[in-house]
Tab-separated table of C-alpha atoms and ligand atoms in Angstrom:
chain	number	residue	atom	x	y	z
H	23	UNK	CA	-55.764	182.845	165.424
H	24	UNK	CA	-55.914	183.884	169.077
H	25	UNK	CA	-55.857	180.567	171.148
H	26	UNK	CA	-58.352	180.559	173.864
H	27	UNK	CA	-58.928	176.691	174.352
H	28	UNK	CA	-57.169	174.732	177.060
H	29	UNK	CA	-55.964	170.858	176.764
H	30	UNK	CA	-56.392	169.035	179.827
H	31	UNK	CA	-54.869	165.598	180.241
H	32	UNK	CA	-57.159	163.311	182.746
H	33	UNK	CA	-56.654	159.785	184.084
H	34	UNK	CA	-59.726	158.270	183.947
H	35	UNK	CA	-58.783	155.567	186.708
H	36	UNK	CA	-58.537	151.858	185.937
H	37	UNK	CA	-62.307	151.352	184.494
H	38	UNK	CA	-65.574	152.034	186.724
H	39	UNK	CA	-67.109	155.581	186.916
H	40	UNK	CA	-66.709	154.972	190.810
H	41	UNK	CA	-63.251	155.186	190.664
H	42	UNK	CA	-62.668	158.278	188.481
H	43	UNK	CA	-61.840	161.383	190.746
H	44	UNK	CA	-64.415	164.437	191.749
H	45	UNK	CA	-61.890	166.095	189.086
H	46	UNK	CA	-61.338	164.332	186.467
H	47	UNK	CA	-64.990	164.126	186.318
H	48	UNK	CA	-65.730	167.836	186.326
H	49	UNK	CA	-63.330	168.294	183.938
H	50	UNK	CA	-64.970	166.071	181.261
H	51	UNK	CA	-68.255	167.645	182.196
H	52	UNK	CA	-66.800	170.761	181.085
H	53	UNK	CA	-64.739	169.882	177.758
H	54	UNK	CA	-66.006	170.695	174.566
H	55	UNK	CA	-64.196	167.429	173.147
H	56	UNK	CA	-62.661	164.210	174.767
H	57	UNK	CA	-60.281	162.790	173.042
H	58	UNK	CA	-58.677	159.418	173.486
H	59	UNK	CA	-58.051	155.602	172.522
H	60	UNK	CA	-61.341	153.988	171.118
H	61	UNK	CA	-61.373	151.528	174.532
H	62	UNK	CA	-60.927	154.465	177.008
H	63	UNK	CA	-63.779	156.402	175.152
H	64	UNK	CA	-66.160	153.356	175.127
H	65	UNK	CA	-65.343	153.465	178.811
H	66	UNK	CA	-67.002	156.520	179.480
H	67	UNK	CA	-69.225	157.230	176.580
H	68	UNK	CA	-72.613	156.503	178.383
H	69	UNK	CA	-71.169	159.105	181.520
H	70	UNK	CA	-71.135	162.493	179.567
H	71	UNK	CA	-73.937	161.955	177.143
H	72	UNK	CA	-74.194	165.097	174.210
H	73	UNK	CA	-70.315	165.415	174.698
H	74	UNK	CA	-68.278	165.853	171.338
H	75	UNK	CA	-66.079	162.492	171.076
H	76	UNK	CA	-62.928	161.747	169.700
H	77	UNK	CA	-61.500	158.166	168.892
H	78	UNK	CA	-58.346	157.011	167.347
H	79	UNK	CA	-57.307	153.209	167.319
H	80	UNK	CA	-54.088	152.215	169.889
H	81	UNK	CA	-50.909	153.298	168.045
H	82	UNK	CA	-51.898	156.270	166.881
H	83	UNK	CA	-50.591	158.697	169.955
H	84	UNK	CA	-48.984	160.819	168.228
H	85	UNK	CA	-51.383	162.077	166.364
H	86	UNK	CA	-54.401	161.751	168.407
H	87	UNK	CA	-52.443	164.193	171.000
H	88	UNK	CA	-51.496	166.295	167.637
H	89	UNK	CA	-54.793	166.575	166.706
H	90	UNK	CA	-56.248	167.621	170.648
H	91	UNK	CA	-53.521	170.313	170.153
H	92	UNK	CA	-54.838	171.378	167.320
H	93	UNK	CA	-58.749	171.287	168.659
H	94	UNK	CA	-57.541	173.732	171.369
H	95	UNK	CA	-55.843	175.989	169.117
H	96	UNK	CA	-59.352	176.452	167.705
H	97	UNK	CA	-60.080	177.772	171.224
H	98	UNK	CA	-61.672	174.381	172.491
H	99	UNK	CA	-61.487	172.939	175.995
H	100	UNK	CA	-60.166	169.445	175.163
H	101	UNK	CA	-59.579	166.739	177.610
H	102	UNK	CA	-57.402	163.923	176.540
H	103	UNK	CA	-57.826	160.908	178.466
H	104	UNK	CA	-56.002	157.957	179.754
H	105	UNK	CA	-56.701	154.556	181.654
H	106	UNK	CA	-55.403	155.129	185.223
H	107	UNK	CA	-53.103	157.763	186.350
H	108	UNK	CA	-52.276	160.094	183.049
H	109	UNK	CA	-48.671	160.237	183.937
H	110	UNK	CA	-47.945	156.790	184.629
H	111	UNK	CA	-47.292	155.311	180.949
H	112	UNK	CA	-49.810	158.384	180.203
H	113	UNK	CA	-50.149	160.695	177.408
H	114	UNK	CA	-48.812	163.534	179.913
H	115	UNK	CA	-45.301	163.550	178.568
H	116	UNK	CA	-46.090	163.563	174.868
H	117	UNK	CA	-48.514	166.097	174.843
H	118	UNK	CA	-46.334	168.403	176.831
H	119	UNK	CA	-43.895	167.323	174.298
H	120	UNK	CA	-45.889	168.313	171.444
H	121	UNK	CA	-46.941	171.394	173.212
H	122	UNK	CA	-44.017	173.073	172.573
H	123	UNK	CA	-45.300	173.604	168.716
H	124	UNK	CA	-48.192	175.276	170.882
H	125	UNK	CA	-46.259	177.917	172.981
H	126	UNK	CA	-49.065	179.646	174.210
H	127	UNK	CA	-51.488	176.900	174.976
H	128	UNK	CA	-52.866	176.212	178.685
H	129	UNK	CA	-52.474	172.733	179.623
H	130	UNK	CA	-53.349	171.143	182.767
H	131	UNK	CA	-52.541	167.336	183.768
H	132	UNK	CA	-55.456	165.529	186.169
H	133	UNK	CA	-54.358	162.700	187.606
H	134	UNK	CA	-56.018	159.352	188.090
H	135	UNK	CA	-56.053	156.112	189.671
H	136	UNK	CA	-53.423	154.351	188.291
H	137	UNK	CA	-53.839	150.411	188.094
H	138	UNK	CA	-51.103	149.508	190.794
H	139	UNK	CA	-53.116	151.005	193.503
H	140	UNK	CA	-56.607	150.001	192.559
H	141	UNK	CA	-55.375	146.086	191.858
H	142	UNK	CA	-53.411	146.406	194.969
H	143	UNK	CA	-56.638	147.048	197.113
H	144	UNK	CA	-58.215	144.266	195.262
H	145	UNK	CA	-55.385	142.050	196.388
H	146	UNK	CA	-55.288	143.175	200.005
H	147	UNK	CA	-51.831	145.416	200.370
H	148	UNK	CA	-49.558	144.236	198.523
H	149	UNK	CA	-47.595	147.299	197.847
H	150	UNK	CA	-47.445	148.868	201.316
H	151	UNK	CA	-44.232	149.151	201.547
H	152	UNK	CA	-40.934	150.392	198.615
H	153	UNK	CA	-42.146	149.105	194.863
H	154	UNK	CA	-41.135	149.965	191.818
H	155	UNK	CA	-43.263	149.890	188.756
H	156	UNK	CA	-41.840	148.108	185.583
H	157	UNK	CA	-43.681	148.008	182.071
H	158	UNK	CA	-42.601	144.618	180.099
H	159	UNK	CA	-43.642	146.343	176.901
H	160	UNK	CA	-40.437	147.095	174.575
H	161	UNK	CA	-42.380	149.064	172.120
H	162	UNK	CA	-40.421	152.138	173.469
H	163	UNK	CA	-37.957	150.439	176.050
H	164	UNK	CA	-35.128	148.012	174.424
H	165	UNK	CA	-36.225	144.390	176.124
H	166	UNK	CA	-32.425	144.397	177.565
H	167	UNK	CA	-32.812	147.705	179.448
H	168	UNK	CA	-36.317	146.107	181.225
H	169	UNK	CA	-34.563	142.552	181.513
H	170	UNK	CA	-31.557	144.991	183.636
H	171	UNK	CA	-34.635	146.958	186.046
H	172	UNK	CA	-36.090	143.710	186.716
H	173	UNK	CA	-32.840	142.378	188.140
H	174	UNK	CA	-32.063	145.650	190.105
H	175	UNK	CA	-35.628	145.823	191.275
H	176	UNK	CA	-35.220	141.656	192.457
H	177	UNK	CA	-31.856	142.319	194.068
H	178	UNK	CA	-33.067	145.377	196.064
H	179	UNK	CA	-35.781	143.120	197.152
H	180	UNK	CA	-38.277	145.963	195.949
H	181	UNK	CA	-41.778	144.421	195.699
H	182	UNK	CA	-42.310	144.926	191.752
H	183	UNK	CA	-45.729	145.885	190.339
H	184	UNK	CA	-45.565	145.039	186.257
H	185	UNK	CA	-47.889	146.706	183.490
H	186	UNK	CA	-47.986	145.340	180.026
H	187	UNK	CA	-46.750	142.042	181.047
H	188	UNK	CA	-48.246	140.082	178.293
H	189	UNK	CA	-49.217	140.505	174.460
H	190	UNK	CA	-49.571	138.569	171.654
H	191	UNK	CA	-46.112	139.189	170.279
H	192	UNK	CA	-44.898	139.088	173.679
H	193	UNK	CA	-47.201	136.352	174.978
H	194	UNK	CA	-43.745	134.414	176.934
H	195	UNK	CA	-42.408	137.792	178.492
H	196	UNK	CA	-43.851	137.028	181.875
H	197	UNK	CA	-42.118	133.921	182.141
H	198	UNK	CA	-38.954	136.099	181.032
H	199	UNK	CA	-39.166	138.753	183.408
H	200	UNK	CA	-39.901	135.796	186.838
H	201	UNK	CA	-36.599	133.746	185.474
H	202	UNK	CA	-34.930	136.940	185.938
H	203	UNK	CA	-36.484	137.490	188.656
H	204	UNK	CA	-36.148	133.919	190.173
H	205	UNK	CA	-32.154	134.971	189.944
H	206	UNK	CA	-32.512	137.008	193.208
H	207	UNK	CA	-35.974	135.787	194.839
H	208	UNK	CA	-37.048	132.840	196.604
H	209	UNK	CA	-39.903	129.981	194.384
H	210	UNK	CA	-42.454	130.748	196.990
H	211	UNK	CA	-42.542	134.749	196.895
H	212	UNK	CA	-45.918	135.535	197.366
H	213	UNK	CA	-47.503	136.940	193.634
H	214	UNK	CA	-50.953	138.299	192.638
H	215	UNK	CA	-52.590	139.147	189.509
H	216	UNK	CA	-55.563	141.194	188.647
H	217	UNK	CA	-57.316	141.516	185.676
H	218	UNK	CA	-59.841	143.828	184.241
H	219	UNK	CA	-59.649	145.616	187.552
H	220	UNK	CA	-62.782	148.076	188.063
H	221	UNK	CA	-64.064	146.553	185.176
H	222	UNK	CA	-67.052	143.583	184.198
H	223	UNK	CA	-65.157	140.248	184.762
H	224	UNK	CA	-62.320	142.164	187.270
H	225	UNK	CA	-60.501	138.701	188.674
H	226	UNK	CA	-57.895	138.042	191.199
H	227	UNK	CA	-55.305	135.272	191.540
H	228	UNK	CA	-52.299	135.237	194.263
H	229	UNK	CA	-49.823	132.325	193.767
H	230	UNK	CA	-46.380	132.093	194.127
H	231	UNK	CA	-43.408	133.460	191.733
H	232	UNK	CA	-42.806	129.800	190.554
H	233	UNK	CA	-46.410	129.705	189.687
H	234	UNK	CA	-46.450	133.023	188.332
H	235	UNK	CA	-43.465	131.747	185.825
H	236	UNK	CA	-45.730	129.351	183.928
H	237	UNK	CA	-49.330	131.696	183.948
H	238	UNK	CA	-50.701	132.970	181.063
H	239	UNK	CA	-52.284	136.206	181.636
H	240	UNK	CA	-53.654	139.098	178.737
H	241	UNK	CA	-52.449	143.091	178.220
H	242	UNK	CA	-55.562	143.525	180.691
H	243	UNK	CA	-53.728	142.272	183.656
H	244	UNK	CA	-51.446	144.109	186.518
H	245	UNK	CA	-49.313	141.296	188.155
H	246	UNK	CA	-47.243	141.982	191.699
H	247	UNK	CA	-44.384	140.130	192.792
H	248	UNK	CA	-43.772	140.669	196.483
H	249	UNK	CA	-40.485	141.164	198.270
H	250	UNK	CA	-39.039	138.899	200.637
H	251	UNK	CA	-42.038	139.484	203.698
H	252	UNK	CA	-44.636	139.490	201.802
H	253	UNK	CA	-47.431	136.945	202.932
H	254	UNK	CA	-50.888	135.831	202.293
H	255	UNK	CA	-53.548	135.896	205.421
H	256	UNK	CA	-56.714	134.126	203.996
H	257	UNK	CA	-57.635	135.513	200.799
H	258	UNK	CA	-55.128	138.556	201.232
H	259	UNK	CA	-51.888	139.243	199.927
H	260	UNK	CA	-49.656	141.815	202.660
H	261	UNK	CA	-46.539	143.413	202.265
H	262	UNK	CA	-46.016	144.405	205.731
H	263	UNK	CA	-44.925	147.924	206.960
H	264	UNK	CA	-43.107	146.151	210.030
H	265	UNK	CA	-45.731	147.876	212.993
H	266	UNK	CA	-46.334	144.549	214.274
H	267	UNK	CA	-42.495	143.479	214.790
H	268	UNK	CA	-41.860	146.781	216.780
Z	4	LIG	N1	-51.985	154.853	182.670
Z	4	LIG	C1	-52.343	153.507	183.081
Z	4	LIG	C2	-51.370	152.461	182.584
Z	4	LIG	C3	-51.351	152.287	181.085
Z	4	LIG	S1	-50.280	150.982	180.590
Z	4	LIG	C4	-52.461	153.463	184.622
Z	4	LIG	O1	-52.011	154.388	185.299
Z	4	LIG	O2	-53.040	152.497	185.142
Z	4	LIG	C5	-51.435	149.673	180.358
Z	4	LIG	C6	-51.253	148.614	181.417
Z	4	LIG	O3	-51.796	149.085	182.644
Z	4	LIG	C7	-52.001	147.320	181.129
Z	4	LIG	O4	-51.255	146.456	180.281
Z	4	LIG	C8	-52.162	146.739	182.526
Z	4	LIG	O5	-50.965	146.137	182.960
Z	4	LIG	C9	-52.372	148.016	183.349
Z	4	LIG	N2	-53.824	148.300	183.509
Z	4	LIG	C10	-54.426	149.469	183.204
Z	4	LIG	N3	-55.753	149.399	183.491
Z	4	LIG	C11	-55.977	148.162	183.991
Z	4	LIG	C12	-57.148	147.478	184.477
Z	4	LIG	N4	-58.349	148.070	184.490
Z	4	LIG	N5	-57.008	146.203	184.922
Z	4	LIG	C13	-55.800	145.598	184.917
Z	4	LIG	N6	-54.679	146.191	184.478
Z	4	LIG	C14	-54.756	147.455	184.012
């Protein structure tokens, strides 16, 4: 069969329709099918009403990027789509993995928001200056490897932005990854959470890393540890870029 379709893979941004792109909106407008994780779809279900959905439950990646393969090689325009940025902890990679069964499909990657930079302007600007971004989920990362990024990422005095810091099998990984961190940082770095950012019941917390040790926060949350100049002005949490000391 002669494939005509196209799979696009779109970042949806961390929750509200505000925050999607001009984009990643057009694209979905002009999909035959969106595919993606029952949540995500929810999420935008009310936006692009008439549109062919797709749902699979969370695990099931592989095949729900199989099967938007598959819908294109039918000559569909798919659009499979992600929380936040598509590439960061995205579906990009795997379905240009899987593509390669597909050499003559037409893919095209739309990026998003990703949930560092919308909980960081929730927080104030707390990533203005070198962070790096660590996932505590060991699903696909041996815990070791992530326990060794942490320390490199605490040492180099990065500020460190962490996804999937909490789940129920993992519910004591956050205190894990701030001992770690505790090894190279100061009690009273400045932290911040955010949960459900973008989305009903989006809440902020800044505290410091030896409060941050003994929180309990859900899968829904982003948490930033800041480096060594980090500080808190009122409500805000600012990782200065230096202008003022120059
Ligand atoms: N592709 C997504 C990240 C997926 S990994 C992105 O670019 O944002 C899932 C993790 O992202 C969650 O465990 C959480 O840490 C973070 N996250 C994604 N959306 C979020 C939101 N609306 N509020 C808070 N954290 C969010």
């Amino acid at each position: 069969m002669k494939q005509t379709g196209k799979v696009y893979v779109v970042g949806i941004g961390p929750g509200s329709y505000e925050q999607m792109t001009i984009k990643a909106v057009r694209t979905l407008e002009q999909s035959d099918i969106i595919v993606g994780y029952t949540v995500y779809v929810d999420l935008i279900r009310e936006y692009f009403p008439g549109k062919e959905l797709f749902s699979t439950p969370m695990m099931q990646e592989v095949d729900r990027c199989r099967k938007a393969l598959e819908f294109a090689a039918e000559g569909k325009v798919v659009s499979v789509i992600c929380s936040g940025d598509s590439g960061v902890y995205g579906m990009a990679g795997l379905v240009l993995e899987l593509a390669e069964q597909f050499p003559e499909m037409e893919i095209e990657i739309v990026p998003g928001v990703t949930a560092a930079s919308a909980g960081a302007a929730v927080l104030g600007a707390p990533i203005c200056h070198d962070f790096a971004v660590i996932s505590l989920s060991d699903l696909l990362t041996p815990k070791d490897l992530i326990g060794k990024r942490l320390l490199h990422a605490a040492e180099a005095d990065m500020i460190i932005c962490l996804y999937n810091p909490s789940s129920k099998k993992r519910a004591d990984y956050l205190h894990w990854a701030c001992e770690l961190i505790l090894q190279h940082r100061s009690a009273d770095t400045v932290c911040g959470y955010v949960k459900q950012i973008g989305r009903d019941g989006q809440e902020k917390h800044v505290l410091t890393l030896e409060e941050l040790k003994d929180t309990q926060v859900d899968m829904f949350t982003t948490v930033f540890i800041g480096n060594s100049r980090t500080k808190t002005d009122g409500e805000w949490m600012i990782s200065p870029r230096g202008y003022r000391n120059v």
